Amino acid sequence: MRSTCNHFLFLFLLTCMVHLNAFSQSSGNLWLSTGFQAFTSRDAGFSSMKYSGPRSFSTGAFALQRPHKTETFQVEFGIGPLSNQIGNSLNALSAGFWNSTFYHREKDADRGLHWGWSNQNLLNLRRHNGFTNYSLRYDYFTSIGPALRYRYPFQWKGQQFSWQTLAHWQVVGFQIKSGFIGADPAGVTEDGEPLDNFLRAVDPFYVGRDWHLGLESTLVWTLPAGNDLALRYRPEFAFLKGGQPIHRVGHAVSLLINFRIW
């Protein structure tokens, strides 16, 4: 009995040592940002006209860097009024979750070119002002695709800086969006089982027909205490063709602060 307990204790201590070693070789960072976004949207299911305007845009991200890869998990939120050239307006809200993984097993994680992949999940809600019926419209998509990151650290006047550019290209997934009449997708309100209605609402997302391309260029200033301040420019482009086509373009400028958790 004592021998069995000793074996379990040895395995427990060994597991703790492995986890502590892995923890000591990793770093965790919390990135918070706020700024504004110049946003343009066209929903052919409602109107052929473009709606544009500035809106607030914020993100929160956790980055886990290990010796062989870096993983980032980010939530984002944008809201603000848009208008077209004849004065009609709508309120546009976006909420999303984005994650990426970049591999650098045989490279410096803080310098050079790294390949990886990303997953985008994005919901867009639009409520048209001045309309009682059919004023609410939405679209949602989930997709995955390749990603690329380049990092370049440098010093200026005794201060430590770095520049990072990141690009991700969504290739395959699925989408759900409002139909030609009303907020619900076509076929959802028909009689039938809930699962059948849901499957009728889902359209595939695939490159060549649908597009979502995101870019980020960030200048980071490392403070003496170890945290960071950064300025980011983020353009993104989307085209969802299934059902009623939707075009979107956004250009966001944000101020970021990074807290090093460990």
PDB file of C-alpha atoms in Angstrom:
ATOM      1  CA  MET A   1       0.000   0.000   0.000  1.00  0.00           C
ATOM      2  CA  ARG A   2       2.812   2.371   0.963  1.00  0.00           C
ATOM      3  CA  SER A   3       4.651   1.514  -2.279  1.00  0.00           C
ATOM      4  CA  THR A   4       1.546   2.340  -4.367  1.00  0.00           C
ATOM      5  CA  CYS A   5       1.138   5.690  -2.592  1.00  0.00           C
ATOM      6  CA  ASN A   6       4.781   6.493  -3.190  1.00  0.00           C
ATOM      7  CA  HIS A   7       4.361   5.747  -6.911  1.00  0.00           C
ATOM      8  CA  PHE A   8       1.322   8.035  -7.141  1.00  0.00           C
ATOM      9  CA  LEU A   9       3.161  10.775  -5.244  1.00  0.00           C
ATOM     10  CA  PHE A  10       6.163  10.459  -7.565  1.00  0.00           C
ATOM     11  CA  LEU A  11       3.939  10.690 -10.669  1.00  0.00           C
ATOM     12  CA  PHE A  12       2.111  13.697  -9.216  1.00  0.00           C
ATOM     13  CA  LEU A  13       5.364  15.542  -8.470  1.00  0.00           C
ATOM     14  CA  LEU A  14       6.737  14.676 -11.926  1.00  0.00           C
ATOM     15  CA  THR A  15       3.593  16.043 -13.595  1.00  0.00           C
ATOM     16  CA  CYS A  16       3.806  19.247 -11.565  1.00  0.00           C
ATOM     17  CA  MET A  17       7.463  19.702 -12.538  1.00  0.00           C
ATOM     18  CA  VAL A  18       6.632  19.248 -16.239  1.00  0.00           C
ATOM     19  CA  HIS A  19       3.820  21.806 -16.042  1.00  0.00           C
ATOM     20  CA  LEU A  20       5.953  24.282 -14.068  1.00  0.00           C
ATOM     21  CA  ASN A  21       8.741  23.954 -16.628  1.00  0.00           C
ATOM     22  CA  ALA A  22       6.310  24.573 -19.485  1.00  0.00           C
ATOM     23  CA  PHE A  23       4.852  27.557 -17.605  1.00  0.00           C
ATOM     24  CA  SER A  24       8.305  29.041 -17.002  1.00  0.00           C
ATOM     25  CA  GLN A  25       9.077  28.860 -20.733  1.00  0.00           C
ATOM     26  CA  SER A  26       5.862  30.662 -21.744  1.00  0.00           C
ATOM     27  CA  SER A  27       4.556  34.215 -21.433  1.00  0.00           C
ATOM     28  CA  GLY A  28       1.008  35.539 -21.196  1.00  0.00           C
ATOM     29  CA  ASN A  29      -0.061  39.022 -22.298  1.00  0.00           C
ATOM     30  CA  LEU A  30      -3.365  40.887 -22.123  1.00  0.00           C
ATOM     31  CA  TRP A  31      -3.907  43.432 -24.910  1.00  0.00           C
ATOM     32  CA  LEU A  32      -6.690  46.041 -24.658  1.00  0.00           C
ATOM     33  CA  SER A  33      -7.459  48.575 -27.375  1.00  0.00           C
ATOM     34  CA  THR A  34      -9.900  51.325 -28.251  1.00  0.00           C
ATOM     35  CA  GLY A  35     -10.198  53.586 -31.272  1.00  0.00           C
ATOM     36  CA  PHE A  36     -12.375  54.434 -34.224  1.00  0.00           C
ATOM     37  CA  GLN A  37     -13.203  52.710 -37.495  1.00  0.00           C
ATOM     38  CA  ALA A  38     -14.195  54.195 -40.878  1.00  0.00           C
ATOM     39  CA  PHE A  39     -16.817  51.652 -41.932  1.00  0.00           C
ATOM     40  CA  THR A  40     -18.697  51.105 -45.217  1.00  0.00           C
ATOM     41  CA  SER A  41     -21.385  48.481 -45.807  1.00  0.00           C
ATOM     42  CA  ARG A  42     -23.719  47.523 -48.651  1.00  0.00           C
ATOM     43  CA  ASP A  43     -26.488  44.934 -48.189  1.00  0.00           C
ATOM     44  CA  ALA A  44     -28.106  44.089 -51.549  1.00  0.00           C
ATOM     45  CA  GLY A  45     -31.024  42.450 -49.732  1.00  0.00           C
ATOM     46  CA  PHE A  46     -32.062  45.882 -48.474  1.00  0.00           C
ATOM     47  CA  SER A  47     -30.570  48.490 -50.804  1.00  0.00           C
ATOM     48  CA  SER A  48     -27.973  48.852 -53.540  1.00  0.00           C
ATOM     49  CA  MET A  49     -26.644  52.006 -51.848  1.00  0.00           C
ATOM     50  CA  LYS A  50     -23.600  52.172 -49.586  1.00  0.00           C
ATOM     51  CA  TYR A  51     -23.882  53.210 -45.938  1.00  0.00           C
ATOM     52  CA  SER A  52     -20.741  54.756 -44.451  1.00  0.00           C
ATOM     53  CA  GLY A  53     -19.520  56.532 -41.343  1.00  0.00           C
ATOM     54  CA  PRO A  54     -17.108  56.476 -38.387  1.00  0.00           C
ATOM     55  CA  ARG A  55     -17.827  54.280 -35.389  1.00  0.00           C
ATOM     56  CA  SER A  56     -16.107  53.195 -32.181  1.00  0.00           C
ATOM     57  CA  PHE A  57     -14.053  50.006 -32.273  1.00  0.00           C
ATOM     58  CA  SER A  58     -12.537  48.084 -29.325  1.00  0.00           C
ATOM     59  CA  THR A  59     -10.744  44.773 -28.823  1.00  0.00           C
ATOM     60  CA  GLY A  60      -9.490  42.611 -25.976  1.00  0.00           C
ATOM     61  CA  ALA A  61      -6.943  39.860 -26.594  1.00  0.00           C
ATOM     62  CA  PHE A  62      -4.959  37.278 -24.672  1.00  0.00           C
ATOM     63  CA  ALA A  63      -1.668  36.151 -26.258  1.00  0.00           C
ATOM     64  CA  LEU A  64       0.064  32.995 -25.043  1.00  0.00           C
ATOM     65  CA  GLN A  65       3.636  32.648 -26.322  1.00  0.00           C
ATOM     66  CA  ARG A  66       5.424  29.323 -25.999  1.00  0.00           C
ATOM     67  CA  PRO A  67       8.826  28.236 -27.337  1.00  0.00           C
ATOM     68  CA  HIS A  68       7.311  26.672 -30.471  1.00  0.00           C
ATOM     69  CA  LYS A  69       4.139  28.701 -31.133  1.00  0.00           C
ATOM     70  CA  THR A  70       2.130  31.825 -30.255  1.00  0.00           C
ATOM     71  CA  GLU A  71      -1.648  31.670 -29.792  1.00  0.00           C
ATOM     72  CA  THR A  72      -3.922  34.733 -29.654  1.00  0.00           C
ATOM     73  CA  PHE A  73      -7.596  34.820 -28.619  1.00  0.00           C
ATOM     74  CA  GLN A  74      -9.362  38.101 -29.338  1.00  0.00           C
ATOM     75  CA  VAL A  75     -12.866  39.528 -28.912  1.00  0.00           C
ATOM     76  CA  GLU A  76     -13.879  42.670 -30.803  1.00  0.00           C
ATOM     77  CA  PHE A  77     -16.789  45.090 -30.772  1.00  0.00           C
ATOM     78  CA  GLY A  78     -17.764  47.953 -33.067  1.00  0.00           C
ATOM     79  CA  ILE A  79     -20.818  50.212 -32.999  1.00  0.00           C
ATOM     80  CA  GLY A  80     -21.925  53.440 -34.632  1.00  0.00           C
ATOM     81  CA  PRO A  81     -24.348  55.131 -37.053  1.00  0.00           C
ATOM     82  CA  LEU A  82     -23.929  54.928 -40.839  1.00  0.00           C
ATOM     83  CA  SER A  83     -25.667  56.934 -43.561  1.00  0.00           C
ATOM     84  CA  ASN A  84     -26.022  56.898 -47.348  1.00  0.00           C
ATOM     85  CA  GLN A  85     -25.721  59.753 -49.826  1.00  0.00           C
ATOM     86  CA  ILE A  86     -29.404  60.700 -49.661  1.00  0.00           C
ATOM     87  CA  GLY A  87     -29.505  60.902 -45.859  1.00  0.00           C
ATOM     88  CA  ASN A  88     -31.006  57.575 -44.803  1.00  0.00           C
ATOM     89  CA  SER A  89     -29.274  56.093 -41.753  1.00  0.00           C
ATOM     90  CA  LEU A  90     -28.779  52.848 -39.867  1.00  0.00           C
ATOM     91  CA  ASN A  91     -27.104  51.691 -36.649  1.00  0.00           C
ATOM     92  CA  ALA A  92     -24.377  49.123 -37.283  1.00  0.00           C
ATOM     93  CA  LEU A  93     -23.088  46.771 -34.587  1.00  0.00           C
ATOM     94  CA  SER A  94     -20.368  44.139 -34.982  1.00  0.00           C
ATOM     95  CA  ALA A  95     -19.231  41.534 -32.458  1.00  0.00           C
ATOM     96  CA  GLY A  96     -16.685  38.849 -33.125  1.00  0.00           C
ATOM     97  CA  PHE A  97     -14.146  36.337 -31.881  1.00  0.00           C
ATOM     98  CA  TRP A  98     -10.840  35.772 -33.668  1.00  0.00           C
ATOM     99  CA  ASN A  99      -7.991  33.428 -32.835  1.00  0.00           C
ATOM    100  CA  SER A 100      -4.679  32.692 -34.496  1.00  0.00           C
ATOM    101  CA  THR A 101      -1.712  30.342 -34.109  1.00  0.00           C
ATOM    102  CA  PHE A 102       1.779  31.091 -35.433  1.00  0.00           C
ATOM    103  CA  TYR A 103       4.617  28.554 -35.399  1.00  0.00           C
ATOM    104  CA  HIS A 104       8.268  29.369 -34.656  1.00  0.00           C
ATOM    105  CA  ARG A 105       9.856  26.165 -33.353  1.00  0.00           C
ATOM    106  CA  GLU A 106      13.201  26.884 -35.044  1.00  0.00           C
ATOM    107  CA  LYS A 107      12.900  30.684 -35.193  1.00  0.00           C
ATOM    108  CA  ASP A 108      13.001  33.668 -32.869  1.00  0.00           C
ATOM    109  CA  ALA A 109       9.404  34.347 -31.795  1.00  0.00           C
ATOM    110  CA  ASP A 110      10.036  38.113 -31.614  1.00  0.00           C
ATOM    111  CA  ARG A 111      11.725  38.522 -34.988  1.00  0.00           C
ATOM    112  CA  GLY A 112      11.161  37.472 -38.579  1.00  0.00           C
ATOM    113  CA  LEU A 113       8.441  35.787 -40.621  1.00  0.00           C
ATOM    114  CA  HIS A 114       6.043  33.230 -39.109  1.00  0.00           C
ATOM    115  CA  TRP A 115       3.325  31.157 -40.787  1.00  0.00           C
ATOM    116  CA  GLY A 116       0.149  29.936 -39.144  1.00  0.00           C
ATOM    117  CA  TRP A 117      -3.625  29.822 -39.374  1.00  0.00           C
ATOM    118  CA  SER A 118      -6.597  31.763 -38.033  1.00  0.00           C
ATOM    119  CA  ASN A 119     -10.309  31.382 -37.304  1.00  0.00           C
ATOM    120  CA  GLN A 120     -12.787  34.263 -37.720  1.00  0.00           C
ATOM    121  CA  ASN A 121     -16.293  34.397 -36.176  1.00  0.00           C
ATOM    122  CA  LEU A 122     -18.168  37.614 -36.879  1.00  0.00           C
ATOM    123  CA  LEU A 123     -21.746  38.831 -36.338  1.00  0.00           C
ATOM    124  CA  ASN A 124     -23.021  42.058 -37.932  1.00  0.00           C
ATOM    125  CA  LEU A 125     -26.361  43.622 -36.966  1.00  0.00           C
ATOM    126  CA  ARG A 126     -27.974  46.531 -38.818  1.00  0.00           C
ATOM    127  CA  ARG A 127     -31.113  48.412 -37.780  1.00  0.00           C
ATOM    128  CA  HIS A 128     -32.389  50.891 -40.355  1.00  0.00           C
ATOM    129  CA  ASN A 129     -33.802  54.075 -38.861  1.00  0.00           C
ATOM    130  CA  GLY A 130     -37.121  55.297 -40.192  1.00  0.00           C
ATOM    131  CA  PHE A 131     -38.414  51.804 -41.064  1.00  0.00           C
ATOM    132  CA  THR A 132     -40.939  49.935 -38.942  1.00  0.00           C
ATOM    133  CA  ASN A 133     -41.061  46.686 -40.915  1.00  0.00           C
ATOM    134  CA  TYR A 134     -37.957  44.902 -42.179  1.00  0.00           C
ATOM    135  CA  SER A 135     -35.653  47.320 -40.341  1.00  0.00           C
ATOM    136  CA  LEU A 136     -33.444  44.629 -38.731  1.00  0.00           C
ATOM    137  CA  ARG A 137     -30.929  42.700 -40.809  1.00  0.00           C
ATOM    138  CA  TYR A 138     -27.892  40.624 -39.881  1.00  0.00           C
ATOM    139  CA  ASP A 139     -25.166  38.331 -41.171  1.00  0.00           C
ATOM    140  CA  TYR A 140     -22.806  35.907 -39.464  1.00  0.00           C
ATOM    141  CA  PHE A 141     -19.929  33.751 -40.673  1.00  0.00           C
ATOM    142  CA  THR A 142     -17.385  31.323 -39.255  1.00  0.00           C
ATOM    143  CA  SER A 143     -14.307  30.494 -41.313  1.00  0.00           C
ATOM    144  CA  ILE A 144     -10.676  29.372 -41.174  1.00  0.00           C
ATOM    145  CA  GLY A 145      -7.673  30.133 -43.337  1.00  0.00           C
ATOM    146  CA  PRO A 146      -3.924  30.767 -43.493  1.00  0.00           C
ATOM    147  CA  ALA A 147      -2.177  33.609 -41.660  1.00  0.00           C
ATOM    148  CA  LEU A 148       1.204  35.311 -41.899  1.00  0.00           C
ATOM    149  CA  ARG A 149       3.076  37.472 -39.367  1.00  0.00           C
ATOM    150  CA  TYR A 150       6.254  39.550 -39.599  1.00  0.00           C
ATOM    151  CA  ARG A 151       8.010  41.060 -36.567  1.00  0.00           C
ATOM    152  CA  TYR A 152      10.907  43.508 -36.516  1.00  0.00           C
ATOM    153  CA  PRO A 153      12.354  44.791 -33.192  1.00  0.00           C
ATOM    154  CA  PHE A 154      14.493  47.944 -33.141  1.00  0.00           C
ATOM    155  CA  GLN A 155      15.809  50.659 -30.819  1.00  0.00           C
ATOM    156  CA  TRP A 156      15.402  54.420 -31.128  1.00  0.00           C
ATOM    157  CA  LYS A 157      16.898  56.981 -28.732  1.00  0.00           C
ATOM    158  CA  GLY A 158      17.525  54.277 -26.151  1.00  0.00           C
ATOM    159  CA  GLN A 159      13.934  52.995 -26.238  1.00  0.00           C
ATOM    160  CA  GLN A 160      12.832  49.540 -27.342  1.00  0.00           C
ATOM    161  CA  PHE A 161      10.301  49.350 -30.188  1.00  0.00           C
ATOM    162  CA  SER A 162       8.948  46.676 -32.491  1.00  0.00           C
ATOM    163  CA  TRP A 163       6.867  46.664 -35.656  1.00  0.00           C
ATOM    164  CA  GLN A 164       4.488  43.834 -36.470  1.00  0.00           C
ATOM    165  CA  THR A 165       2.401  43.219 -39.589  1.00  0.00           C
ATOM    166  CA  LEU A 166      -0.155  40.422 -39.632  1.00  0.00           C
ATOM    167  CA  ALA A 167      -2.392  39.177 -42.462  1.00  0.00           C
ATOM    168  CA  HIS A 168      -5.116  36.530 -42.448  1.00  0.00           C
ATOM    169  CA  TRP A 169      -7.172  35.190 -45.343  1.00  0.00           C
ATOM    170  CA  GLN A 170     -10.376  33.290 -44.596  1.00  0.00           C
ATOM    171  CA  VAL A 171     -10.804  30.343 -46.980  1.00  0.00           C
ATOM    172  CA  VAL A 172     -13.622  28.002 -45.949  1.00  0.00           C
ATOM    173  CA  GLY A 173     -16.520  27.966 -43.485  1.00  0.00           C
ATOM    174  CA  PHE A 174     -20.228  28.750 -43.351  1.00  0.00           C
ATOM    175  CA  GLN A 175     -22.479  31.813 -43.232  1.00  0.00           C
ATOM    176  CA  ILE A 176     -26.002  32.781 -42.180  1.00  0.00           C
ATOM    177  CA  LYS A 177     -27.686  36.019 -43.167  1.00  0.00           C
ATOM    178  CA  SER A 178     -31.029  37.731 -43.611  1.00  0.00           C
ATOM    179  CA  GLY A 179     -33.101  36.911 -46.667  1.00  0.00           C
ATOM    180  CA  PHE A 180     -34.581  39.278 -49.213  1.00  0.00           C
ATOM    181  CA  ILE A 181     -37.649  39.966 -47.052  1.00  0.00           C
ATOM    182  CA  GLY A 182     -37.316  40.397 -43.298  1.00  0.00           C
ATOM    183  CA  ALA A 183     -34.537  39.600 -40.870  1.00  0.00           C
ATOM    184  CA  ASP A 184     -34.846  35.822 -41.012  1.00  0.00           C
ATOM    185  CA  PRO A 185     -32.905  33.827 -43.603  1.00  0.00           C
ATOM    186  CA  ALA A 186     -34.911  32.381 -46.483  1.00  0.00           C
ATOM    187  CA  GLY A 187     -36.656  29.129 -45.543  1.00  0.00           C
ATOM    188  CA  VAL A 188     -36.287  29.426 -41.767  1.00  0.00           C
ATOM    189  CA  THR A 189     -39.941  30.302 -41.143  1.00  0.00           C
ATOM    190  CA  GLU A 190     -41.233  27.391 -43.197  1.00  0.00           C
ATOM    191  CA  ASP A 191     -42.924  24.491 -41.435  1.00  0.00           C
ATOM    192  CA  GLY A 192     -40.495  21.777 -40.494  1.00  0.00           C
ATOM    193  CA  GLU A 193     -38.078  20.515 -37.891  1.00  0.00           C
ATOM    194  CA  PRO A 194     -35.806  23.131 -36.241  1.00  0.00           C
ATOM    195  CA  LEU A 195     -32.693  21.332 -37.518  1.00  0.00           C
ATOM    196  CA  ASP A 196     -34.037  21.311 -41.081  1.00  0.00           C
ATOM    197  CA  ASN A 197     -34.831  25.029 -40.847  1.00  0.00           C
ATOM    198  CA  PHE A 198     -31.339  25.743 -39.540  1.00  0.00           C
ATOM    199  CA  LEU A 199     -29.701  23.777 -42.353  1.00  0.00           C
ATOM    200  CA  ARG A 200     -31.772  25.692 -44.897  1.00  0.00           C
ATOM    201  CA  ALA A 201     -30.448  28.940 -43.409  1.00  0.00           C
ATOM    202  CA  VAL A 202     -26.774  27.909 -43.689  1.00  0.00           C
ATOM    203  CA  ASP A 203     -24.763  28.730 -46.797  1.00  0.00           C
ATOM    204  CA  PRO A 204     -21.177  27.625 -47.410  1.00  0.00           C
ATOM    205  CA  PHE A 205     -18.338  30.129 -47.257  1.00  0.00           C
ATOM    206  CA  TYR A 206     -15.522  29.364 -49.685  1.00  0.00           C
ATOM    207  CA  VAL A 207     -12.784  31.397 -51.289  1.00  0.00           C
ATOM    208  CA  GLY A 208     -13.386  32.433 -54.879  1.00  0.00           C
ATOM    209  CA  ARG A 209     -17.015  33.228 -54.169  1.00  0.00           C
ATOM    210  CA  ASP A 210     -16.783  34.716 -50.655  1.00  0.00           C
ATOM    211  CA  TRP A 211     -13.928  36.810 -49.284  1.00  0.00           C
ATOM    212  CA  HIS A 212     -12.665  38.029 -45.957  1.00  0.00           C
ATOM    213  CA  LEU A 213      -9.171  39.491 -45.730  1.00  0.00           C
ATOM    214  CA  GLY A 214      -7.778  41.147 -42.611  1.00  0.00           C
ATOM    215  CA  LEU A 215      -4.535  43.075 -42.050  1.00  0.00           C
ATOM    216  CA  GLU A 216      -2.921  44.606 -38.970  1.00  0.00           C
ATOM    217  CA  SER A 217       0.131  46.846 -38.768  1.00  0.00           C
ATOM    218  CA  THR A 218       1.244  47.690 -35.212  1.00  0.00           C
ATOM    219  CA  LEU A 219       4.013  49.876 -33.778  1.00  0.00           C
ATOM    220  CA  VAL A 220       4.849  48.794 -30.206  1.00  0.00           C
ATOM    221  CA  TRP A 221       6.794  50.788 -27.590  1.00  0.00           C
ATOM    222  CA  THR A 222       8.085  48.683 -24.687  1.00  0.00           C
ATOM    223  CA  LEU A 223       8.024  50.647 -21.429  1.00  0.00           C
ATOM    224  CA  PRO A 224      10.716  50.310 -18.726  1.00  0.00           C
ATOM    225  CA  ALA A 225       8.268  48.406 -16.487  1.00  0.00           C
ATOM    226  CA  GLY A 226       7.848  45.732 -19.172  1.00  0.00           C
ATOM    227  CA  ASN A 227       4.372  46.638 -20.394  1.00  0.00           C
ATOM    228  CA  ASP A 228       3.732  48.076 -23.864  1.00  0.00           C
ATOM    229  CA  LEU A 229       1.935  50.931 -25.587  1.00  0.00           C
ATOM    230  CA  ALA A 230       1.065  50.511 -29.254  1.00  0.00           C
ATOM    231  CA  LEU A 231      -0.628  52.148 -32.213  1.00  0.00           C
ATOM    232  CA  ARG A 232      -2.406  49.905 -34.734  1.00  0.00           C
ATOM    233  CA  TYR A 233      -3.869  50.376 -38.198  1.00  0.00           C
ATOM    234  CA  ARG A 234      -6.284  47.618 -39.220  1.00  0.00           C
ATOM    235  CA  PRO A 235      -7.970  47.430 -42.646  1.00  0.00           C
ATOM    236  CA  GLU A 236     -10.331  44.557 -43.486  1.00  0.00           C
ATOM    237  CA  PHE A 237     -12.403  43.617 -46.511  1.00  0.00           C
ATOM    238  CA  ALA A 238     -15.395  41.264 -46.760  1.00  0.00           C
ATOM    239  CA  PHE A 239     -17.668  40.028 -49.541  1.00  0.00           C
ATOM    240  CA  LEU A 240     -20.378  37.457 -48.778  1.00  0.00           C
ATOM    241  CA  LYS A 241     -22.090  36.352 -51.982  1.00  0.00           C
ATOM    242  CA  GLY A 242     -24.396  33.527 -50.909  1.00  0.00           C
ATOM    243  CA  GLY A 243     -28.065  34.620 -50.895  1.00  0.00           C
ATOM    244  CA  GLN A 244     -28.180  38.435 -50.888  1.00  0.00           C
ATOM    245  CA  PRO A 245     -24.623  39.801 -51.470  1.00  0.00           C
ATOM    246  CA  ILE A 246     -22.995  41.894 -48.746  1.00  0.00           C
ATOM    247  CA  HIS A 247     -19.912  44.099 -49.128  1.00  0.00           C
ATOM    248  CA  ARG A 248     -17.976  45.574 -46.201  1.00  0.00           C
ATOM    249  CA  VAL A 249     -14.800  47.621 -45.811  1.00  0.00           C
ATOM    250  CA  GLY A 250     -13.354  48.830 -42.511  1.00  0.00           C
ATOM    251  CA  HIS A 251     -10.296  50.920 -41.610  1.00  0.00           C
ATOM    252  CA  ALA A 252      -9.605  51.048 -37.859  1.00  0.00           C
ATOM    253  CA  VAL A 253      -6.997  53.058 -35.933  1.00  0.00           C
ATOM    254  CA  SER A 254      -6.549  52.006 -32.298  1.00  0.00           C
ATOM    255  CA  LEU A 255      -4.437  52.760 -29.252  1.00  0.00           C
ATOM    256  CA  LEU A 256      -3.368  49.606 -27.378  1.00  0.00           C
ATOM    257  CA  ILE A 257      -1.939  48.830 -23.957  1.00  0.00           C
ATOM    258  CA  ASN A 258      -0.377  45.510 -23.067  1.00  0.00           C
ATOM    259  CA  PHE A 259      -0.220  44.062 -19.539  1.00  0.00           C
ATOM    260  CA  ARG A 260       2.295  41.276 -19.085  1.00  0.00           C
ATOM    261  CA  ILE A 261       0.544  38.698 -16.879  1.00  0.00           C
ATOM    262  CA  TRP A 262       3.600  36.449 -16.518  1.00  0.00           C
TER     263      TRP A 262
END
